[in-house]
Short mmCIF file of C-alpha atoms in Angstrom, two decimals:
data_model
loop_
_atom_site.label_atom_id
_atom_site.label_comp_id
_atom_site.label_asym_id
_atom_site.label_seq_id
_atom_site.Cartn_x
_atom_site.Cartn_y
_atom_site.Cartn_z
CA MET A 28 -28.35 5.90 -145.14
CA LEU A 29 -29.56 9.29 -143.93
CA VAL A 30 -33.16 10.19 -144.77
CA VAL A 31 -33.99 13.90 -144.82
CA ALA A 32 -37.14 15.99 -145.24
CA LEU A 33 -36.92 18.13 -148.38
CA LEU A 34 -38.92 21.05 -149.78
CA GLN A 35 -41.54 19.99 -152.34
CA ALA A 36 -44.00 22.11 -154.23
CA PRO A 37 -47.14 22.53 -152.08
CA ALA A 38 -50.63 22.29 -153.47
CA GLY A 39 -51.49 25.39 -155.47
CA ALA A 40 -47.86 26.43 -156.01
CA ALA A 41 -46.79 27.77 -159.37
CA THR A 42 -45.29 25.36 -161.89
CA ALA A 43 -42.86 26.01 -164.69
CA THR A 44 -44.34 26.55 -168.15
CA PRO A 45 -42.74 25.09 -171.29
CA SER A 46 -41.22 28.52 -172.06
CA GLN A 47 -39.45 28.67 -168.70
CA THR A 48 -36.15 26.82 -168.21
CA GLU A 49 -35.56 24.97 -164.93
CA THR A 50 -32.11 25.63 -163.50
CA ILE A 51 -30.14 23.99 -160.71
CA THR A 52 -29.70 26.50 -157.89
CA ALA A 53 -28.17 24.11 -155.32
CA ILE A 54 -26.87 20.55 -154.99
CA GLN A 55 -27.44 18.99 -151.58
CA VAL A 56 -25.61 15.82 -150.53
CA HIS A 57 -26.81 13.48 -147.77
CA GLY A 58 -25.78 10.10 -146.39
CA ASN A 59 -22.05 10.43 -147.06
CA THR A 60 -19.53 9.90 -144.27
CA ALA A 61 -16.12 9.32 -145.87
CA THR A 62 -16.51 11.17 -149.19
CA PRO A 63 -16.61 15.00 -148.96
CA ASP A 64 -19.70 16.81 -150.23
CA GLU A 65 -17.73 18.77 -152.81
CA GLU A 66 -16.20 15.61 -154.28
CA ILE A 67 -19.66 14.07 -154.73
CA ARG A 68 -20.89 17.31 -156.36
CA ASN A 69 -18.03 17.09 -158.85
CA LEU A 70 -18.92 13.45 -159.60
CA THR A 71 -22.49 14.44 -160.53
CA GLY A 72 -21.26 16.14 -163.71
CA VAL A 73 -23.53 19.14 -163.18
CA GLN A 74 -23.23 22.39 -161.26
CA VAL A 75 -25.22 25.38 -160.09
CA GLY A 76 -26.65 27.08 -163.16
CA THR A 77 -26.94 23.90 -165.25
CA PRO A 78 -30.31 23.67 -167.03
CA VAL A 79 -32.51 20.79 -165.87
CA GLU A 80 -33.62 18.53 -168.71
CA ALA A 81 -36.05 15.62 -168.55
CA THR A 82 -33.11 13.17 -168.35
CA THR A 83 -30.89 15.13 -165.93
CA VAL A 84 -31.86 13.24 -162.73
CA ASP A 85 -31.33 9.81 -164.33
CA GLU A 86 -28.02 10.87 -165.90
CA VAL A 87 -26.65 12.19 -162.61
CA ALA A 88 -27.65 8.97 -160.81
CA ALA A 89 -26.01 6.87 -163.55
CA ARG A 90 -22.73 8.84 -163.27
CA LEU A 91 -22.58 8.32 -159.53
CA ARG A 92 -23.33 4.59 -159.80
CA ALA A 93 -20.69 4.21 -162.50
CA THR A 94 -18.01 5.28 -160.01
CA ARG A 95 -18.74 2.09 -158.00
CA ARG A 96 -18.00 4.03 -154.81
CA PHE A 97 -21.51 3.79 -153.37
CA GLU A 98 -23.75 0.86 -152.50
CA HIS A 99 -26.90 2.86 -153.20
CA VAL A 100 -27.58 6.13 -154.99
CA GLU A 101 -30.80 8.15 -155.18
CA VAL A 102 -31.15 11.54 -156.92
CA LEU A 103 -34.23 13.70 -156.37
CA LYS A 104 -35.46 16.92 -157.96
CA ARG A 105 -37.03 19.40 -155.54
CA PHE A 106 -38.32 22.98 -155.88
CA ALA A 107 -36.18 25.61 -154.18
CA SER A 108 -38.87 28.29 -154.22
CA ILE A 109 -42.64 28.33 -153.93
CA SER A 110 -42.97 31.43 -156.08
CA ASP A 111 -40.35 30.57 -158.74
CA PRO A 112 -40.74 27.02 -160.11
CA THR A 113 -37.65 27.33 -162.30
CA GLN A 114 -35.31 27.15 -159.29
CA ILE A 115 -34.43 23.51 -158.67
CA VAL A 116 -32.52 21.86 -155.87
CA LEU A 117 -30.85 18.58 -156.83
CA VAL A 118 -30.74 16.26 -153.81
CA VAL A 119 -28.18 13.44 -153.87
CA ILE A 120 -28.55 10.65 -151.27
CA VAL A 121 -25.77 8.06 -151.16
CA ASP A 122 -24.94 5.00 -149.08
CA GLU A 123 -21.20 4.40 -148.88
CA GLY A 124 -21.56 1.07 -147.10
CA ALA A 125 -19.18 0.17 -144.29
CA VAL A 126 -16.80 2.86 -142.98
CA HIS A 127 -14.35 2.94 -140.11
CA ILE A 128 -12.67 5.64 -138.02
CA GLU A 129 -8.91 6.14 -138.15
CA THR A 130 -6.56 8.64 -136.50
CA THR A 131 -4.83 11.31 -138.61
CA GLY A 132 -2.13 12.73 -136.31
CA ASP A 133 -3.53 16.21 -136.99
CA ASP A 134 -4.41 18.04 -133.76
CA ASP A 135 -7.11 20.08 -135.53
CA HIS A 136 -8.70 17.00 -137.12
CA PRO A 137 -7.56 14.02 -135.04
CA VAL A 138 -9.85 11.42 -136.63
CA ARG A 139 -11.56 10.85 -139.95
CA ALA A 140 -14.05 8.43 -141.45
CA VAL A 141 -12.63 6.15 -144.14
CA LYS A 142 -14.54 3.78 -146.40
CA SER A 143 -13.80 0.15 -145.54
CA HIS A 144 -12.37 -1.98 -148.32
CA GLY A 145 -12.38 -5.71 -148.74
CA PRO A 146 -15.11 -8.10 -147.68
CA ARG A 147 -17.13 -7.29 -144.56
CA LEU A 148 -16.91 -10.42 -142.44
CA LEU A 149 -18.83 -11.08 -139.26
CA PHE A 150 -17.60 -13.61 -136.71
CA LEU A 151 -19.54 -15.79 -134.28
CA PRO A 152 -18.31 -18.63 -132.05
CA ILE A 153 -19.89 -22.08 -132.25
CA LEU A 154 -20.06 -24.22 -129.13
CA SER A 155 -22.42 -27.10 -128.43
CA PHE A 156 -22.64 -30.45 -126.68
CA GLU A 157 -24.77 -33.24 -128.12
CA ASP A 158 -25.47 -36.48 -126.31
CA GLY A 159 -23.61 -39.29 -128.04
CA TYR A 160 -21.28 -37.03 -130.01
CA GLY A 161 -19.67 -34.76 -127.40
CA PHE A 162 -18.44 -31.17 -127.77
CA THR A 163 -18.46 -29.35 -131.07
CA TYR A 164 -16.51 -26.11 -131.21
CA GLY A 165 -15.48 -23.66 -133.88
CA ALA A 166 -16.56 -20.45 -135.54
CA GLN A 167 -18.79 -19.12 -138.25
CA PHE A 168 -17.71 -16.33 -140.56
CA ALA A 169 -20.37 -14.51 -142.54
CA ARG A 170 -20.58 -11.81 -145.18
CA PRO A 171 -23.84 -9.85 -145.10
CA ASP A 172 -25.80 -8.88 -148.23
CA PRO A 173 -23.65 -10.57 -150.94
CA LEU A 174 -26.75 -10.79 -153.16
CA GLY A 175 -28.45 -7.61 -152.03
CA ALA A 176 -30.52 -6.93 -148.94
CA HIS A 177 -31.61 -9.83 -146.73
CA SER A 178 -28.90 -12.20 -147.95
CA ARG A 179 -25.97 -13.82 -146.15
CA LEU A 180 -22.99 -15.94 -147.14
CA SER A 181 -21.58 -17.90 -144.21
CA PHE A 182 -18.65 -20.22 -143.63
CA PRO A 183 -19.05 -22.48 -140.57
CA LEU A 184 -15.90 -24.29 -139.46
CA THR A 185 -16.14 -26.76 -136.56
CA TRP A 186 -14.18 -29.54 -134.91
CA GLY A 187 -14.86 -32.11 -132.21
CA GLY A 188 -18.10 -34.07 -132.20
CA GLN A 189 -19.19 -32.61 -135.54
CA LYS A 190 -16.36 -31.76 -137.94
CA GLN A 191 -17.51 -29.40 -140.66
CA ALA A 192 -16.26 -27.03 -143.33
CA ALA A 193 -19.09 -25.47 -145.30
CA ILE A 194 -20.25 -22.56 -147.39
CA GLU A 195 -23.92 -21.60 -147.03
CA LEU A 196 -26.07 -19.01 -148.79
CA ASP A 197 -29.30 -17.67 -147.28
CA LYS A 198 -31.52 -15.20 -149.14
CA THR A 199 -34.96 -13.82 -148.19
CA LEU A 200 -37.12 -12.78 -151.14
CA GLU A 201 -39.90 -10.21 -151.21
CA ARG A 202 -41.80 -11.79 -154.12
CA GLY A 203 -41.94 -15.01 -156.11
CA PRO A 204 -43.05 -18.59 -155.45
CA VAL A 205 -40.71 -18.87 -152.43
CA ASP A 206 -39.80 -16.28 -149.81
CA ARG A 207 -36.52 -17.86 -148.73
CA ILE A 208 -33.84 -19.87 -150.48
CA THR A 209 -30.83 -21.62 -148.99
CA ALA A 210 -28.02 -23.48 -150.70
CA GLY A 211 -24.59 -24.74 -149.84
CA ALA A 212 -21.80 -27.24 -149.91
CA ALA A 213 -20.21 -28.98 -146.95
CA ILE A 214 -17.67 -31.56 -145.88
CA THR A 215 -18.68 -33.17 -142.57
CA GLY A 216 -17.51 -35.96 -140.33
CA ARG A 217 -18.56 -37.56 -137.04
CA THR A 218 -18.58 -40.98 -135.40
CA ASN A 219 -21.78 -43.04 -135.39
CA PRO A 220 -22.36 -43.91 -131.70
CA PHE A 221 -23.97 -47.30 -132.44
CA TYR A 222 -21.60 -48.71 -135.08
CA GLU A 223 -18.62 -46.69 -133.74
CA LEU A 224 -17.58 -45.96 -137.32
CA ASP A 225 -16.62 -42.64 -138.89
CA ASP A 226 -19.39 -41.14 -141.00
CA ASN A 227 -17.78 -38.73 -143.51
CA ARG A 228 -19.79 -36.92 -146.16
CA GLU A 229 -19.55 -34.38 -148.98
CA HIS A 230 -22.88 -32.67 -149.46
CA LEU A 231 -24.45 -30.23 -151.93
CA TRP A 232 -27.97 -28.92 -151.39
CA ALA A 233 -30.53 -26.25 -152.28
CA ARG A 234 -33.85 -25.46 -150.62
CA GLY A 235 -36.81 -23.16 -151.14
CA GLU A 236 -39.41 -22.25 -148.47
CA ARG A 237 -42.61 -20.26 -148.29
CA THR A 238 -44.94 -19.14 -145.50
CA VAL A 239 -48.40 -19.95 -146.81
CA ILE A 240 -50.34 -18.48 -143.89
CA PRO A 241 -49.13 -17.41 -140.43
CA HIS A 242 -47.49 -20.38 -138.62
CA LEU A 243 -47.71 -22.66 -141.72
CA ARG A 244 -44.55 -23.12 -143.78
CA VAL A 245 -43.79 -25.44 -146.71
CA GLY A 246 -40.44 -26.30 -148.23
CA VAL A 247 -38.83 -28.32 -151.02
CA ASP A 248 -35.19 -29.27 -151.35
CA GLY A 249 -32.76 -31.38 -153.28
CA GLY A 250 -29.14 -32.37 -153.04
CA TRP A 251 -26.33 -34.81 -153.60
CA GLN A 252 -24.17 -36.70 -151.10
CA HIS A 253 -21.07 -38.82 -151.15
CA VAL A 254 -20.78 -40.98 -148.02
CA SER A 255 -17.83 -42.88 -146.57
CA PHE A 256 -18.95 -45.07 -143.66
CA GLY A 257 -16.32 -47.45 -142.44
CA THR A 258 -15.56 -49.56 -145.53
CA LEU A 259 -18.82 -48.54 -147.26
CA THR A 260 -18.94 -45.76 -149.86
CA ASN A 261 -21.92 -44.48 -151.78
CA SER A 262 -23.07 -41.46 -153.77
CA TYR A 263 -26.70 -40.55 -154.28
CA GLY A 264 -29.08 -37.68 -154.91
CA ASP A 265 -32.16 -36.87 -152.88
CA VAL A 266 -35.27 -34.69 -153.13
CA GLY A 267 -37.67 -33.88 -150.32
CA ALA A 268 -40.63 -31.80 -149.21
CA ASP A 269 -42.01 -30.83 -145.82
CA VAL A 270 -44.85 -28.99 -144.15
CA ILE A 271 -44.43 -27.33 -140.72
CA TRP A 272 -47.12 -25.86 -138.46
CA ASP A 273 -45.50 -23.99 -135.56
CA THR A 274 -47.28 -21.62 -133.15
CA ARG A 275 -44.47 -21.52 -130.55
CA LEU A 276 -42.90 -18.21 -129.56
CA ASP A 277 -40.02 -19.86 -127.66
CA PRO A 278 -39.24 -23.43 -128.77
CA MET A 279 -37.63 -24.26 -125.41
CA LEU A 280 -40.40 -22.79 -123.24
CA ALA A 281 -43.56 -22.87 -125.36
CA ARG A 282 -47.00 -22.56 -123.78
CA ASN A 283 -50.45 -23.26 -125.23
CA ALA A 284 -48.83 -23.97 -128.58
CA VAL A 285 -48.35 -26.76 -131.09
CA TYR A 286 -45.62 -27.89 -133.46
CA ALA A 287 -46.20 -30.41 -136.22
CA LYS A 288 -43.88 -31.47 -139.04
CA ALA A 289 -44.37 -33.94 -141.86
CA ARG A 290 -41.48 -34.64 -144.22
CA TRP A 291 -41.02 -36.97 -147.19
CA ASN A 292 -37.59 -37.70 -148.65
CA HIS A 293 -36.83 -39.70 -151.81
CA LEU A 294 -33.30 -41.10 -152.06
CA GLY A 295 -31.53 -41.73 -155.36
CA PHE A 296 -31.23 -45.49 -154.82
CA GLY A 297 -35.03 -45.86 -154.72
CA ALA A 298 -35.87 -45.59 -151.02
CA ASN A 299 -38.40 -43.25 -149.42
CA GLN A 300 -38.27 -42.00 -145.84
CA THR A 301 -41.16 -40.33 -144.01
CA GLU A 302 -40.68 -38.30 -140.82
CA LEU A 303 -43.50 -37.18 -138.52
CA ASP A 304 -43.02 -35.01 -135.43
CA ALA A 305 -45.93 -33.67 -133.35
CA ARG A 306 -45.60 -31.67 -130.13
CA GLY A 307 -48.15 -30.01 -127.86
CA TYR A 308 -47.68 -27.59 -124.95
CA LEU A 309 -50.53 -26.99 -122.49
CA GLY A 310 -50.33 -24.32 -119.79
CA LEU A 311 -51.39 -25.59 -116.35
CA VAL A 312 -51.41 -23.94 -112.90
CA GLY A 313 -49.07 -20.96 -112.61
CA GLN A 314 -46.15 -21.27 -115.01
CA SER A 315 -46.26 -25.07 -115.22
CA ILE A 316 -46.55 -26.65 -118.68
CA LEU A 317 -47.47 -30.15 -119.82
CA ALA A 318 -45.53 -31.05 -122.98
CA VAL A 319 -46.10 -34.17 -125.07
CA ARG A 320 -44.31 -35.38 -128.18
CA ALA A 321 -44.68 -38.20 -130.71
CA GLN A 322 -42.16 -38.80 -133.48
CA SER A 323 -41.55 -41.43 -136.12
CA VAL A 324 -39.17 -42.21 -138.98
CA THR A 325 -40.31 -44.92 -141.40
CA SER A 326 -38.79 -46.33 -144.60
CA ASP A 327 -40.24 -48.38 -147.45
CA GLN A 328 -37.14 -50.60 -147.76
CA ALA A 329 -34.04 -51.62 -145.82
CA MET A 330 -31.76 -48.66 -145.32
CA PRO A 331 -27.95 -48.51 -145.34
CA PRO A 332 -26.53 -48.25 -141.80
CA TYR A 333 -25.51 -44.60 -142.16
CA LEU A 334 -29.17 -43.62 -142.79
CA GLN A 335 -30.80 -45.65 -140.03
CA PRO A 336 -32.36 -43.56 -137.22
CA LEU A 337 -30.77 -43.86 -133.77
CA LEU A 338 -32.66 -44.63 -130.56
CA GLY A 339 -31.46 -43.13 -127.27
CA GLY A 340 -30.06 -39.92 -125.89
CA THR A 341 -31.63 -36.49 -125.48
CA SER A 342 -33.30 -36.63 -128.91
CA ASN A 343 -35.80 -39.35 -127.95
CA LEU A 344 -34.93 -41.71 -125.03
CA ARG A 345 -32.86 -40.09 -122.29
CA GLY A 346 -32.54 -43.14 -120.03
CA PHE A 347 -30.55 -44.97 -122.73
CA SER A 348 -27.31 -43.88 -124.36
CA ALA A 349 -27.47 -42.25 -127.78
CA GLY A 350 -27.28 -44.93 -130.42
CA SER A 351 -28.22 -47.74 -128.04
CA ALA A 352 -30.20 -49.26 -130.91
CA VAL A 353 -30.77 -48.63 -134.63
CA GLY A 354 -33.26 -49.80 -137.21
CA ASP A 355 -34.92 -48.89 -140.48
CA ASN A 356 -37.87 -47.44 -138.55
CA LEU A 357 -38.28 -45.56 -135.26
CA VAL A 358 -41.15 -44.49 -133.01
CA ALA A 359 -40.70 -42.47 -129.82
CA LEU A 360 -43.07 -40.87 -127.29
CA THR A 361 -42.40 -38.31 -124.54
CA GLY A 362 -44.42 -36.72 -121.75
CA GLU A 363 -42.92 -33.93 -119.65
CA LEU A 364 -44.09 -31.64 -116.84
CA ILE A 365 -42.12 -28.38 -117.05
CA LEU A 366 -41.91 -25.95 -114.12
CA PRO A 367 -40.11 -22.60 -114.67
CA LEU A 368 -38.63 -21.21 -111.45
CA THR A 369 -37.98 -17.65 -112.62
CA SER A 370 -40.26 -14.90 -113.86
CA PRO A 371 -41.13 -15.03 -117.56
CA LEU A 372 -39.94 -11.40 -117.74
CA HIS A 373 -36.35 -12.37 -116.89
CA ILE A 374 -33.89 -12.57 -119.78
CA GLY A 375 -32.40 -15.72 -118.28
CA LYS A 376 -34.78 -18.50 -117.29
CA LEU A 377 -34.24 -21.43 -114.92
CA GLY A 378 -36.51 -24.41 -114.39
CA VAL A 379 -36.95 -28.09 -113.62
CA SER A 380 -38.99 -30.85 -115.21
CA ALA A 381 -40.12 -34.44 -114.73
CA PHE A 382 -40.42 -36.69 -117.76
CA THR A 383 -40.97 -40.16 -119.14
CA ASP A 384 -39.91 -41.46 -122.57
CA ALA A 385 -40.65 -44.57 -124.58
CA GLY A 386 -39.34 -45.71 -127.92
CA THR A 387 -38.42 -48.55 -130.21
CA VAL A 388 -36.75 -49.30 -133.55
CA TRP A 389 -37.35 -52.15 -135.98
CA ASP A 390 -36.09 -53.38 -139.34
CA TYR A 391 -37.90 -53.26 -142.66
CA GLY A 392 -40.30 -56.19 -143.01
CA ALA A 393 -41.06 -56.47 -139.28
CA ARG A 394 -44.20 -55.08 -137.62
CA LEU A 395 -44.44 -52.29 -135.07
CA ALA A 396 -47.01 -54.34 -133.13
CA ASP A 397 -44.38 -57.01 -132.48
CA GLN A 398 -41.82 -54.61 -131.01
CA LYS A 399 -41.07 -54.05 -127.33
CA PHE A 400 -40.79 -50.41 -126.27
CA LYS A 401 -37.92 -49.28 -124.06
CA GLN A 402 -38.98 -46.88 -121.30
CA ASP A 403 -37.38 -44.40 -118.92
CA TYR A 404 -38.29 -41.75 -116.37
CA GLY A 405 -36.38 -38.95 -114.72
CA GLY A 406 -35.97 -35.25 -114.07
CA SER A 407 -33.95 -32.38 -115.45
CA VAL A 408 -32.67 -28.90 -114.70
CA TRP A 409 -32.54 -26.41 -117.56
CA VAL A 410 -31.27 -22.90 -118.19
CA SER A 411 -32.28 -20.70 -121.11
CA ALA A 412 -30.77 -17.28 -121.81
CA ALA A 413 -30.48 -15.04 -124.85
CA PHE A 414 -27.59 -16.96 -126.42
CA PHE A 415 -27.08 -19.96 -124.16
CA ARG A 416 -29.19 -23.05 -123.51
CA LEU A 417 -28.38 -25.99 -121.24
CA ARG A 418 -30.43 -29.02 -120.21
CA LEU A 419 -29.06 -31.58 -117.75
CA ALA A 420 -31.22 -34.67 -117.21
CA VAL A 421 -30.88 -37.62 -114.85
CA ALA A 422 -32.85 -40.51 -116.31
CA HIS A 423 -33.39 -44.13 -115.32
CA GLY A 424 -33.79 -46.51 -118.22
CA ILE A 425 -35.92 -49.45 -117.14
CA GLY A 426 -33.63 -52.45 -117.32
CA ALA A 427 -30.64 -50.29 -118.27
CA GLY A 428 -29.64 -48.30 -115.15
CA THR A 429 -29.38 -44.56 -114.55
CA ARG A 430 -27.46 -42.04 -116.64
CA VAL A 431 -26.89 -38.32 -117.05
CA ALA A 432 -27.81 -36.77 -120.39
CA VAL A 433 -26.61 -33.29 -121.37
CA ASP A 434 -27.62 -31.04 -124.24
CA ALA A 435 -26.15 -27.53 -124.54
CA SER A 436 -25.57 -24.87 -127.16
CA LEU A 437 -24.26 -21.34 -127.56
CA THR A 438 -26.22 -19.71 -130.38
CA PHE A 439 -26.60 -16.25 -131.96
#
């Protein structure tokens, strides 16, 4: 929408007295691309010479909005003369929304702007590779501003490692108890790498979030799921809450920063799960960074197999295949020395790292102190660009051999 500077009455200028009648001397139109100025003037229902009443501005704005041809309408009253306060300029500012250019075949006017009709859909490709699940590919279609500014309705469709058909709503709020809400419905399917069974779900959810202070965010959510896992089927509701402290500027290449998350989730069949994830990033000599991570998932009762956390793969233990073990509870630890090889000013970044991981899982009723941790060590090469991220690790699992672990994504 075009914003223009308009003449207003300066300090000390004359003002109209009750005995003087304000009259429209001009109607200015701004912001329009496809609709001619004269057509918008006709839609206002007033013309040059029309007296200006106390309700004129609101009535003109209401007439223009009633046409449903504009996404936003603003009507302003401005003085046309410093010396004569009865001369009024009516300023109409409109936003027609999306327009496109089309050819006319007229040599004198070869192209024209035309208002776009139908839903405005954006398109983005989805491509990722997750250790244990393989390639996921597809697309996401999105309609911007379906519920006003700062809202989005998206439709991700994927196949491969993660099959998904979903509808998701995301809305940022300027006031209220939450500053962001998300909601959606999805049908998903993938194969559990430990049990080698298809995990198919229908899922409904809604979530509200709020930034309490800089870097500190809290959220609450609830939902319903129907799960088909091999021969098992179950339906249940869930409610959860989480707190996140995140000072990272770049999650893949953070420096002198921390990330901490605590989440509690109550499941409809009576179980409670608690997730803790703490990460620290300390800058060393030059660009080198020491990163450490501790994570845990614990439950207060035995969990169904489709909700048990998986040990192995790029998410926690790279020297062991994803889903090499499962349990009702999980603890994993990681230490990594990260060395970027390119300047931090480059859009694309390349680097190497050396790491060691340790982790274990155990069933409800057993003790963590009685568990034996699996360990690995290795190195990786990683690439991070504006929309693309790739990490390739070669890791040796103690007692399990050496493997290559890959994690990649194309994001927008």
